[in-house]
CSV table of C-alpha atoms in Angstrom, one decimal:
chain,number,residue,atom,x,y,z
A,17,MET,CA,0.0,0.0,0.0
A,18,LEU,CA,1.3,3.4,-1.0
A,19,ASN,CA,1.9,5.6,1.9
A,20,ILE,CA,1.6,9.4,1.7
A,21,ASN,CA,2.3,11.4,4.9
A,22,SER,CA,-0.5,13.4,6.3
A,23,ILE,CA,-0.1,17.1,6.0
A,24,THR,CA,0.2,19.7,8.7
A,25,LYS,CA,-1.4,22.7,7.1
A,26,GLY,CA,-3.0,22.8,3.7
A,27,ILE,CA,-5.7,21.4,1.6
A,28,VAL,CA,-6.9,17.9,0.6
A,29,ILE,CA,-9.0,17.6,-2.5
A,30,ASP,CA,-10.8,14.3,-2.0
A,31,HIS,CA,-13.3,12.1,-3.9
A,32,ILE,CA,-12.1,13.2,-7.3
A,33,LYS,CA,-13.5,11.0,-10.1
A,34,PRO,CA,-10.7,8.7,-11.2
A,35,GLY,CA,-8.8,10.3,-14.1
A,36,TYR,CA,-9.9,13.9,-13.2
A,37,GLY,CA,-7.1,14.4,-10.7
A,38,ILE,CA,-4.5,15.2,-13.3
A,39,MET,CA,-6.9,17.8,-14.9
A,40,ILE,CA,-7.3,19.6,-11.6
A,41,PHE,CA,-3.6,19.2,-10.8
A,42,GLU,CA,-2.8,21.0,-14.1
A,43,TYR,CA,-5.6,23.6,-13.6
A,44,LEU,CA,-4.2,24.6,-10.2
A,45,LYS,CA,-0.7,24.7,-11.8
A,46,LEU,CA,0.6,22.4,-9.2
A,47,ASP,CA,3.3,21.2,-11.5
A,48,LYS,CA,5.0,24.6,-10.9
A,49,ALA,CA,4.5,24.4,-7.1
A,50,ASP,CA,7.5,25.0,-4.8
A,51,PHE,CA,5.7,23.3,-1.8
A,52,THR,CA,4.8,19.7,-1.2
A,53,VAL,CA,2.1,18.3,-3.4
A,54,ALA,CA,0.8,14.8,-3.9
A,55,LEU,CA,-1.4,13.5,-6.6
A,56,ILE,CA,-2.8,10.1,-5.8
A,57,MET,CA,-4.6,8.3,-8.6
A,58,ASN,CA,-7.0,5.4,-8.3
A,59,ALA,CA,-7.0,5.2,-4.5
A,60,THR,CA,-9.5,2.9,-2.9
A,61,SER,CA,-12.8,4.6,-2.0
A,62,LYS,CA,-15.6,3.2,0.1
A,63,LYS,CA,-18.0,5.5,-1.6
A,64,TYR,CA,-17.0,5.3,-5.2
A,65,GLY,CA,-14.7,2.2,-5.5
A,66,ARG,CA,-11.8,4.3,-6.9
A,67,LYS,CA,-10.9,8.0,-6.6
A,68,ASP,CA,-8.2,10.5,-7.1
A,69,ILE,CA,-6.8,12.7,-4.3
A,70,ILE,CA,-4.7,15.8,-4.3
A,71,LYS,CA,-2.8,16.8,-1.1
A,72,ILE,CA,-1.4,20.3,-1.0
A,73,GLU,CA,0.9,21.4,1.9
A,74,ASN,CA,0.2,25.1,1.6
A,75,GLU,CA,-2.5,27.7,1.8
A,76,LEU,CA,-4.0,28.1,-1.6
A,77,ASP,CA,-6.9,30.2,-3.0
A,78,ILE,CA,-8.9,27.7,-5.0
A,79,ASP,CA,-11.7,28.6,-7.4
A,80,LEU,CA,-14.4,26.3,-5.9
A,81,ALA,CA,-16.9,27.0,-8.7
A,82,MET,CA,-14.4,25.7,-11.2
A,83,LEU,CA,-13.6,22.7,-9.1
A,84,GLY,CA,-17.3,22.0,-8.7
A,85,PHE,CA,-17.7,22.3,-12.5
A,86,ILE,CA,-15.0,19.7,-13.1
A,87,ASP,CA,-16.5,17.3,-10.6
A,88,PRO,CA,-19.4,18.3,-8.3
A,89,ASN,CA,-18.8,15.2,-6.1
A,90,ILE,CA,-15.4,16.5,-4.9
A,91,THR,CA,-14.8,17.3,-1.2
A,92,VAL,CA,-12.3,19.9,-0.2
A,93,ASN,CA,-10.8,19.5,3.3
A,94,ILE,CA,-9.0,22.4,4.9
A,95,ILE,CA,-6.2,21.1,7.2
A,96,GLU,CA,-4.8,22.9,10.3
A,97,ASN,CA,-2.4,21.1,12.7
A,98,GLU,CA,-3.0,17.8,10.9
A,99,LYS,CA,-6.7,18.0,11.5
A,100,ILE,CA,-9.6,18.7,9.2
A,101,THR,CA,-11.0,22.1,10.3
A,102,GLU,CA,-13.4,22.6,7.4
A,103,LYS,CA,-15.1,20.2,4.9
A,104,ILE,CA,-16.5,21.8,1.8
A,105,ASN,CA,-18.9,19.7,-0.4
A,106,LEU,CA,-19.0,21.0,-3.9
A,107,SER,CA,-21.8,21.3,-6.3
A,108,LEU,CA,-22.3,22.4,-9.9
A,109,PRO,CA,-21.9,26.2,-9.9
A,110,ASP,CA,-24.9,28.3,-11.1
A,111,ARG,CA,-22.6,30.1,-13.5
A,112,VAL,CA,-19.3,29.4,-15.1
A,113,GLU,CA,-17.2,32.0,-16.9
A,114,SER,CA,-14.1,31.5,-19.0
A,115,ILE,CA,-14.0,27.8,-18.3
A,116,ILE,CA,-15.7,26.3,-21.3
A,117,GLU,CA,-16.2,27.8,-24.7
A,118,CYS,CA,-19.4,27.9,-26.8
A,119,LYS,CA,-19.2,25.6,-29.7
A,120,ASN,CA,-22.0,27.2,-31.8
A,121,PRO,CA,-20.3,28.8,-34.9
A,122,ARG,CA,-23.2,31.2,-35.2
A,123,CYS,CA,-22.7,32.5,-31.6
A,124,ILE,CA,-21.4,36.1,-31.1
A,125,THR,CA,-18.6,34.5,-28.9
A,126,SER,CA,-17.2,33.0,-32.1
A,127,VAL,CA,-16.3,36.4,-33.6
A,128,GLU,CA,-15.9,39.0,-30.9
A,129,ARG,CA,-12.5,39.8,-29.5
A,130,GLY,CA,-12.2,39.7,-25.7
A,131,ILE,CA,-15.7,38.4,-25.1
A,132,THR,CA,-16.0,36.2,-21.9
A,133,HIS,CA,-17.7,32.8,-22.5
A,134,LYS,CA,-20.5,32.6,-19.9
A,135,PHE,CA,-22.7,29.6,-19.2
A,136,VAL,CA,-25.7,29.3,-16.9
A,137,LEU,CA,-26.9,26.1,-15.1
A,138,ILE,CA,-30.4,25.2,-16.3
A,139,ASP,CA,-30.8,21.7,-15.0
A,140,GLU,CA,-28.8,20.7,-11.9
A,141,ASP,CA,-29.8,17.0,-12.0
A,142,LYS,CA,-28.6,16.5,-15.5
A,143,GLY,CA,-25.8,19.0,-15.3
A,144,ILE,CA,-27.0,21.0,-18.3
A,145,TYR,CA,-25.7,24.5,-18.9
A,146,LYS,CA,-26.6,27.0,-21.6
A,147,CYS,CA,-24.6,29.7,-23.3
A,148,GLU,CA,-25.7,33.1,-21.9
A,149,TYR,CA,-25.7,34.6,-25.3
A,150,CYS,CA,-27.0,32.1,-27.8
A,151,ASP,CA,-28.7,29.5,-25.5
A,152,GLN,CA,-26.5,26.6,-27.0
A,153,ILE,CA,-26.7,23.7,-24.6
A,154,TYR,CA,-23.6,22.3,-22.9
A,155,SER,CA,-24.0,19.0,-21.1
A,156,TRP,CA,-21.5,18.5,-18.2
A,157,GLU,CA,-21.4,14.8,-18.9
A,158,GLY,CA,-20.7,15.4,-22.5
B,10,MET,CA,-41.9,49.2,-14.7
B,11,LEU,CA,-40.6,48.9,-18.3
B,12,LYS,CA,-38.7,52.2,-18.4
B,13,GLY,CA,-35.0,51.7,-19.1
B,14,LYS,CA,-35.3,47.9,-19.7
B,15,HIS,CA,-33.7,46.0,-22.7
B,16,LEU,CA,-35.8,43.6,-24.8
B,17,ILE,CA,-33.5,40.7,-25.9
B,18,ASP,CA,-35.7,37.6,-25.5
B,19,PRO,CA,-39.5,37.6,-25.6
B,20,GLN,CA,-39.4,35.9,-22.2
B,21,ASP,CA,-37.6,38.9,-20.7
B,22,PHE,CA,-41.0,40.5,-19.9
B,23,SER,CA,-43.6,39.1,-17.6
B,24,VAL,CA,-47.2,38.5,-18.9
B,25,GLU,CA,-48.2,41.6,-17.0
B,26,GLU,CA,-45.5,43.7,-18.6
B,27,LEU,CA,-46.6,42.4,-22.0
B,28,ASP,CA,-50.2,43.3,-21.2
B,29,GLU,CA,-49.0,46.9,-20.4
B,30,ILE,CA,-47.4,47.1,-23.9
B,31,PHE,CA,-50.5,45.6,-25.6
B,32,ASP,CA,-52.8,47.9,-23.7
B,33,LEU,CA,-50.9,50.9,-24.9
B,34,ALA,CA,-50.7,49.5,-28.4
B,35,GLU,CA,-54.5,49.2,-28.5
B,36,GLU,CA,-54.8,52.8,-27.4
B,37,ILE,CA,-52.5,53.8,-30.2
B,38,ILE,CA,-54.5,51.7,-32.8
B,39,LYS,CA,-57.7,53.5,-31.7
B,40,LYS,CA,-56.3,57.1,-31.7
B,41,PRO,CA,-52.9,57.3,-33.3
B,42,GLU,CA,-53.2,61.1,-33.5
B,43,ASP,CA,-52.9,61.3,-29.7
B,44,PHE,CA,-49.4,59.9,-29.9
B,45,THR,CA,-47.7,62.0,-32.6
B,46,ASN,CA,-45.6,64.0,-30.2
B,47,VAL,CA,-44.9,61.7,-27.3
B,48,CYS,CA,-41.3,61.1,-28.4
B,49,ASP,CA,-40.6,64.7,-29.3
B,50,GLY,CA,-36.8,65.3,-28.8
B,51,LYS,CA,-36.0,61.6,-28.6
B,52,LEU,CA,-33.6,59.7,-30.9
B,53,LEU,CA,-33.7,56.1,-32.0
B,54,GLY,CA,-30.5,54.4,-33.2
B,55,THR,CA,-31.1,51.6,-35.7
B,56,LEU,CA,-28.0,49.4,-35.8
B,57,PHE,CA,-28.5,46.9,-38.6
B,58,PHE,CA,-25.4,44.7,-38.9
B,59,GLU,CA,-27.2,42.8,-41.6
B,60,PRO,CA,-29.9,44.2,-43.9
B,61,SER,CA,-33.6,43.7,-43.0
B,62,THR,CA,-35.5,46.4,-44.8
B,63,ARG,CA,-38.9,45.4,-43.5
B,64,THR,CA,-37.9,45.3,-39.8
B,65,ARG,CA,-35.9,48.5,-40.1
B,66,LEU,CA,-38.8,50.4,-41.8
B,67,SER,CA,-41.2,49.2,-39.1
B,68,PHE,CA,-38.9,50.5,-36.3
B,69,GLU,CA,-38.3,53.8,-38.1
B,70,SER,CA,-41.9,54.3,-38.9
B,71,ALA,CA,-42.8,53.6,-35.3
B,72,MET,CA,-40.4,56.2,-34.0
B,73,LEU,CA,-41.3,58.8,-36.6
B,74,ARG,CA,-45.0,58.4,-35.9
B,75,LEU,CA,-44.3,59.0,-32.2
B,76,GLY,CA,-42.6,62.3,-33.1
B,77,GLY,CA,-39.1,61.1,-32.5
B,78,LYS,CA,-36.1,61.0,-34.9
B,79,VAL,CA,-34.0,58.2,-36.2
B,80,VAL,CA,-30.3,57.7,-37.0
B,81,GLY,CA,-28.4,54.6,-37.9
B,82,PHE,CA,-27.0,52.3,-40.5
B,83,SER,CA,-28.6,49.6,-42.6
B,84,GLU,CA,-25.6,47.4,-43.2
B,85,PRO,CA,-22.2,47.2,-41.5
B,86,ASN,CA,-20.0,48.1,-44.5
B,87,SER,CA,-21.0,51.7,-44.2
B,88,SER,CA,-20.0,52.0,-40.5
B,89,SER,CA,-17.0,51.8,-38.3
B,90,VAL,CA,-17.7,48.1,-37.9
B,91,ALA,CA,-16.1,47.7,-41.3
B,92,LYS,CA,-12.9,49.2,-39.8
B,93,GLY,CA,-12.8,46.4,-37.2
B,94,GLU,CA,-14.4,48.1,-34.2
B,95,ASN,CA,-15.6,45.7,-31.6
B,96,LEU,CA,-19.3,45.5,-30.6
B,97,PRO,CA,-19.0,47.1,-27.1
B,98,ASP,CA,-17.3,50.2,-28.6
B,99,THR,CA,-20.0,50.6,-31.3
B,100,ILE,CA,-22.8,50.2,-28.7
B,101,ARG,CA,-21.2,52.6,-26.2
B,102,THR,CA,-20.8,55.2,-28.9
B,103,VAL,CA,-24.3,54.9,-30.2
B,104,ALA,CA,-25.7,54.8,-26.7
B,105,ALA,CA,-24.0,58.2,-26.1
B,106,TYR,CA,-25.8,59.8,-29.0
B,107,THR,CA,-29.2,58.2,-28.8
B,108,ASP,CA,-32.0,57.5,-26.3
B,109,ILE,CA,-32.9,54.0,-27.5
B,110,ILE,CA,-31.4,51.4,-29.8
B,111,ALA,CA,-32.9,48.8,-32.1
B,112,MET,CA,-30.2,46.3,-33.1
B,113,ARG,CA,-30.1,43.5,-35.8
B,114,HIS,CA,-27.1,41.2,-36.0
B,115,PRO,CA,-26.3,38.0,-37.9
B,116,LYS,CA,-24.7,36.4,-34.8
B,117,GLU,CA,-26.8,34.8,-32.1
B,118,GLY,CA,-26.6,36.5,-28.7
B,119,ALA,CA,-25.0,39.7,-30.1
B,120,PRO,CA,-27.9,41.9,-28.7
B,121,ARG,CA,-27.5,40.3,-25.3
B,122,TYR,CA,-23.7,41.1,-25.4
B,123,GLY,CA,-24.3,44.6,-26.7
B,124,SER,CA,-26.9,45.4,-24.1
B,125,GLN,CA,-24.3,44.9,-21.4
B,126,TYR,CA,-22.6,48.0,-22.7
B,127,SER,CA,-25.6,50.2,-23.3
B,128,ASP,CA,-27.0,52.6,-20.8
B,129,VAL,CA,-30.0,53.2,-23.0
B,130,PRO,CA,-32.7,50.6,-23.7
B,131,LEU,CA,-31.6,48.1,-26.4
B,132,ILE,CA,-34.2,46.2,-28.4
B,133,ASN,CA,-33.2,43.0,-30.2
B,134,ALA,CA,-34.4,43.4,-33.8
B,135,GLY,CA,-33.4,39.9,-34.7
B,136,ASP,CA,-30.1,37.9,-34.0
B,137,GLY,CA,-29.5,35.3,-36.7
B,138,GLY,CA,-31.8,32.3,-36.3
B,139,HIS,CA,-32.1,32.9,-32.5
B,140,GLN,CA,-34.6,35.5,-31.4
B,141,HIS,CA,-36.8,38.1,-32.9
B,142,PRO,CA,-38.8,39.4,-29.9
B,143,THR,CA,-40.7,42.2,-31.7
B,144,GLN,CA,-42.0,39.7,-34.2
B,145,THR,CA,-43.4,37.7,-31.2
B,146,LEU,CA,-44.9,40.8,-29.7
B,147,THR,CA,-46.5,41.5,-33.1
B,148,ASP,CA,-48.0,38.0,-33.2
B,149,LEU,CA,-49.3,38.2,-29.7
B,150,LEU,CA,-50.9,41.7,-30.2
B,151,THR,CA,-52.6,40.5,-33.4
B,152,ILE,CA,-54.0,37.4,-31.6
B,153,ARG,CA,-55.2,39.6,-28.8
B,154,VAL,CA,-56.9,42.1,-31.1
B,155,ALA,CA,-58.4,39.4,-33.3
B,156,LYS,CA,-59.7,37.2,-30.5
B,157,GLY,CA,-60.1,39.6,-27.6
B,158,LYS,CA,-58.3,37.1,-25.4
B,159,MET,CA,-55.1,35.1,-25.1
B,160,THR,CA,-56.6,32.0,-23.4
B,161,ASP,CA,-58.7,29.1,-24.5
B,162,LEU,CA,-57.4,29.0,-28.1
B,163,THR,CA,-56.5,26.2,-30.5
B,164,ILE,CA,-53.5,27.4,-32.5
B,165,GLY,CA,-52.3,25.6,-35.7
B,166,LEU,CA,-48.7,26.2,-36.7
B,167,CYS,CA,-48.2,25.1,-40.3
B,168,GLY,CA,-45.1,24.7,-42.5
B,169,ASP,CA,-41.5,24.7,-41.5
B,170,LEU,CA,-41.6,24.1,-37.8
B,171,LYS,CA,-38.0,23.0,-37.5
B,172,PHE,CA,-36.1,26.0,-38.6
B,173,GLY,CA,-38.7,28.7,-38.1
B,174,ARG,CA,-37.6,30.8,-35.1
B,175,THR,CA,-40.9,32.8,-35.1
B,176,VAL,CA,-42.8,29.6,-34.5
B,177,HIS,CA,-40.6,28.5,-31.6
B,178,SER,CA,-40.9,31.9,-30.0
B,179,LEU,CA,-44.6,31.9,-30.5
B,180,ILE,CA,-45.0,28.5,-28.9
B,181,LYS,CA,-42.9,29.6,-25.9
B,182,ALA,CA,-44.9,32.9,-25.6
B,183,MET,CA,-48.3,31.3,-25.9
B,184,SER,CA,-47.5,28.5,-23.5
B,185,ARG,CA,-47.7,31.1,-20.7
B,186,TYR,CA,-51.4,31.5,-21.2
B,187,GLU,CA,-54.2,29.2,-19.9
B,188,ASN,CA,-55.8,26.5,-22.0
B,189,VAL,CA,-54.0,26.9,-25.2
B,190,LYS,CA,-53.8,23.9,-27.5
B,191,PHE,CA,-51.2,23.5,-30.3
B,192,ILE,CA,-51.7,21.6,-33.5
B,193,LEU,CA,-48.3,21.3,-35.2
B,194,ILE,CA,-48.7,20.8,-38.9
B,195,SER,CA,-45.5,19.9,-40.9
B,196,PRO,CA,-43.8,17.3,-43.0
B,197,ASN,CA,-41.9,14.8,-41.0
B,198,GLU,CA,-38.6,16.4,-42.0
B,199,LEU,CA,-39.6,19.8,-40.6
B,200,LYS,CA,-41.2,18.8,-37.3
B,201,THR,CA,-40.9,20.9,-34.2
B,202,PRO,CA,-37.5,20.2,-32.6
B,203,LYS,CA,-37.4,17.8,-29.7
B,204,TYR,CA,-36.0,20.4,-27.3
B,205,ILE,CA,-39.0,22.7,-27.9
B,206,LYS,CA,-41.3,19.8,-27.2
B,207,ALA,CA,-39.4,18.7,-24.1
B,208,GLU,CA,-38.7,22.1,-22.7
B,209,ILE,CA,-42.0,23.7,-23.3
B,210,LEU,CA,-44.8,21.5,-24.3
B,211,ASP,CA,-44.0,18.4,-22.3
B,212,ARG,CA,-42.7,20.2,-19.2
B,213,LYS,CA,-45.8,22.3,-18.9
B,214,SER,CA,-48.0,19.3,-19.9
B,215,LEU,CA,-49.5,21.3,-22.7
B,216,ASP,CA,-52.0,19.9,-25.1
B,217,TYR,CA,-50.5,19.4,-28.5
B,218,VAL,CA,-50.7,17.1,-31.5
B,219,GLU,CA,-48.5,16.7,-34.6
B,220,VAL,CA,-50.0,16.1,-38.0
B,221,GLU,CA,-48.8,16.1,-41.6
B,222,LYS,CA,-51.8,17.6,-43.4
B,223,LEU,CA,-53.5,20.9,-42.9
B,224,GLU,CA,-56.8,19.8,-44.4
B,225,ASP,CA,-57.1,17.1,-41.6
B,226,VAL,CA,-57.3,19.6,-38.8
B,227,ILE,CA,-58.2,23.0,-40.2
B,228,GLU,CA,-61.8,22.9,-38.9
B,229,GLN,CA,-60.5,22.8,-35.3
B,230,LEU,CA,-58.4,25.9,-35.5
B,231,ASP,CA,-59.0,29.4,-34.0
B,232,ILE,CA,-55.7,30.6,-35.3
B,233,LEU,CA,-53.6,29.4,-38.2
B,234,TYR,CA,-50.0,30.6,-38.3
B,235,MET,CA,-48.6,29.8,-41.7
B,236,THR,CA,-44.8,29.7,-42.5
B,237,ARG,CA,-42.9,29.0,-45.7
B,238,VAL,CA,-41.8,25.5,-46.6
B,239,GLN,CA,-38.8,25.5,-48.9
B,240,LYS,CA,-38.3,22.6,-51.4
B,241,GLU,CA,-34.6,22.3,-50.4
B,242,ARG,CA,-35.6,21.4,-46.8
B,243,PHE,CA,-37.0,18.0,-48.0
B,244,PHE,CA,-34.9,14.9,-48.1
B,245,ASN,CA,-36.4,13.5,-51.2
B,246,GLU,CA,-38.4,14.7,-54.3
B,247,ALA,CA,-41.2,12.1,-53.7
B,248,ASP,CA,-42.1,13.5,-50.3
B,249,TYR,CA,-42.0,17.0,-51.6
B,250,ILE,CA,-44.4,16.2,-54.4
B,251,ARG,CA,-46.6,14.2,-52.0
B,252,LEU,CA,-46.8,17.0,-49.4
B,253,LYS,CA,-46.2,20.3,-51.1
B,254,ASP,CA,-49.8,21.2,-51.6
B,255,SER,CA,-50.6,20.5,-48.0
B,256,TYR,CA,-48.8,23.6,-47.0
B,257,ILE,CA,-50.4,26.0,-49.4
B,258,LEU,CA,-53.5,27.6,-48.1
B,259,ASP,CA,-56.2,28.2,-50.6
B,260,ASN,CA,-60.0,28.7,-50.7
B,261,ALA,CA,-60.6,24.9,-51.1
B,262,LYS,CA,-58.8,24.2,-47.8
B,263,LEU,CA,-60.6,27.1,-46.0
B,264,LYS,CA,-64.0,25.6,-46.8
B,265,THR,CA,-64.1,23.6,-43.6
B,266,ALA,CA,-62.4,26.3,-41.4
B,267,LYS,CA,-64.3,28.2,-38.8
B,268,ASP,CA,-65.8,31.6,-39.7
B,269,ASP,CA,-63.8,33.4,-37.2
B,270,LEU,CA,-60.4,31.7,-38.0
B,271,THR,CA,-57.5,34.1,-37.8
B,272,ILE,CA,-54.8,33.5,-40.5
B,273,LEU,CA,-51.4,34.9,-39.6
B,274,HIS,CA,-48.0,34.9,-41.4
B,275,PRO,CA,-44.8,36.7,-40.4
B,276,LEU,CA,-44.2,37.7,-44.1
B,277,PRO,CA,-42.7,37.8,-46.6
B,278,ARG,CA,-44.8,35.0,-48.1
B,279,VAL,CA,-43.9,33.3,-51.4
B,280,ASN,CA,-46.7,30.9,-52.4
B,281,GLU,CA,-47.8,29.3,-49.1
B,282,ILE,CA,-50.9,31.5,-49.0
B,283,SER,CA,-52.7,31.8,-52.2
B,284,MET,CA,-53.5,35.4,-53.2
B,285,GLU,CA,-57.2,34.5,-53.5
B,286,ILE,CA,-57.2,34.4,-49.7
B,287,ASP,CA,-56.1,38.0,-49.3
B,288,SER,CA,-59.6,39.4,-49.6
B,289,ASP,CA,-61.0,36.9,-47.1
B,290,PRO,CA,-61.9,38.6,-43.8
B,291,ARG,CA,-60.1,35.7,-42.0
B,292,ALA,CA,-56.8,36.9,-43.6
B,293,TRP,CA,-55.0,38.9,-40.9
B,294,TYR,CA,-51.4,39.0,-42.1
B,295,PHE,CA,-51.4,42.5,-43.6
B,296,LYS,CA,-53.1,43.8,-40.4
B,297,GLN,CA,-50.5,41.8,-38.5
B,298,THR,CA,-47.6,43.7,-40.2
B,299,LYS,CA,-49.4,47.0,-39.4
B,300,TYR,CA,-49.8,45.9,-35.7
B,301,GLY,CA,-46.0,45.2,-35.8
B,302,MET,CA,-45.5,48.9,-36.2
B,303,PHE,CA,-48.1,49.8,-33.5
B,304,VAL,CA,-46.5,47.3,-31.0
B,305,ARG,CA,-43.1,48.8,-31.7
B,306,MET,CA,-44.5,52.3,-31.0
B,307,ALA,CA,-45.9,51.1,-27.7
B,308,LEU,CA,-42.6,49.3,-26.9
B,309,ILE,CA,-40.5,52.4,-27.6
B,310,ALA,CA,-42.8,54.6,-25.6
B,311,LYS,CA,-42.8,52.2,-22.6
B,312,LEU,CA,-39.0,51.7,-22.6
B,313,LEU,CA,-38.4,55.4,-22.9
B,314,GLY,CA,-40.9,56.0,-20.0
B,315,VAL,CA,-42.8,58.6,-22.0
B,316,ARG,CA,-46.2,56.8,-21.5
């Protein structure tokens, strides 16, 4: 069994869907980190069978909306003195900006310079978003 | 309170706000001479990033009949857009000069984006195949005037129900009123898209049926909304030949229709309504286009807060 030391002060991103850990790792630019970071892939999970985990030995400002958008089942644990002081359960954010791009070639976002791609959640159960400008549907599960 | 609002999507306004506009439009229809000065000193900017002569003339006539003035362009080559200006800068500039803007654009969502940079009311005058809210307002006002009510109606929508944005907007708009039944008449290839059925008709448990032939259902209709069916939309010649006459309204088909049927069409028509119908009192499509101007007058007056 792989052993990773517990961290003193920092963040544990837990219950990441297997395979998504690397995506979050890259999004948070942890490959450039000068502090201790662990990416654990395919760990055993009682809840989901398998999961990815990221442990970060540092204080870090994380965009929870973005994380929720990548995987709403993620749990973010804030660690102080080796103990969890806060557990944050994520959900799909109501709005996402500059994360996904509208694929509709007739949408204004396809031609305007500097426009921010914005999506609004319209169905939480099915994870369906729509482009704020042209109403093009984006399904979280693809 | 409609003063200062934008109109981007027909659903932006509540049923009560729409009623406010229609009440004023009906006042204007009755006594247009009472409204010839209400927009005195006000300026409408018509930004047409693609040509649409009919819609532009309707907006311009509306403003001029209210005593206001109009500036603008009717195609982007004659404006700074041709020099590569971005949309926010164009809108900010025109909003600085004018009191209200009507904007047409080939890209979907452009008016929504533009409105974020406008501190004067911005009206979507059509954005690609997406929305055309003043056409929807026109259709609703015509139904209200013709029927004296917006509830308890059987509406037949006939022709190209797949690509016709006016039809989708009308279904959405009419679904907000009580006891409205839809009869969707189209060839199989041009049926109402699934998302419209799922989002609006099924979700609200509205009463609707889909049929292929107008003559099978015409006697049930209170309103018949005709749209154009283009030959190139059919997958094969045989289906086109089999069905093409089902989507042309003529006197023979009208024989079984109700005496108080209201026939609507967003115009321009090609051949889907035979010219022999034009003199039938049930033909409302030319009145409809006139009501389009009246409803734009009411809309402009409300958004400017002058009435």
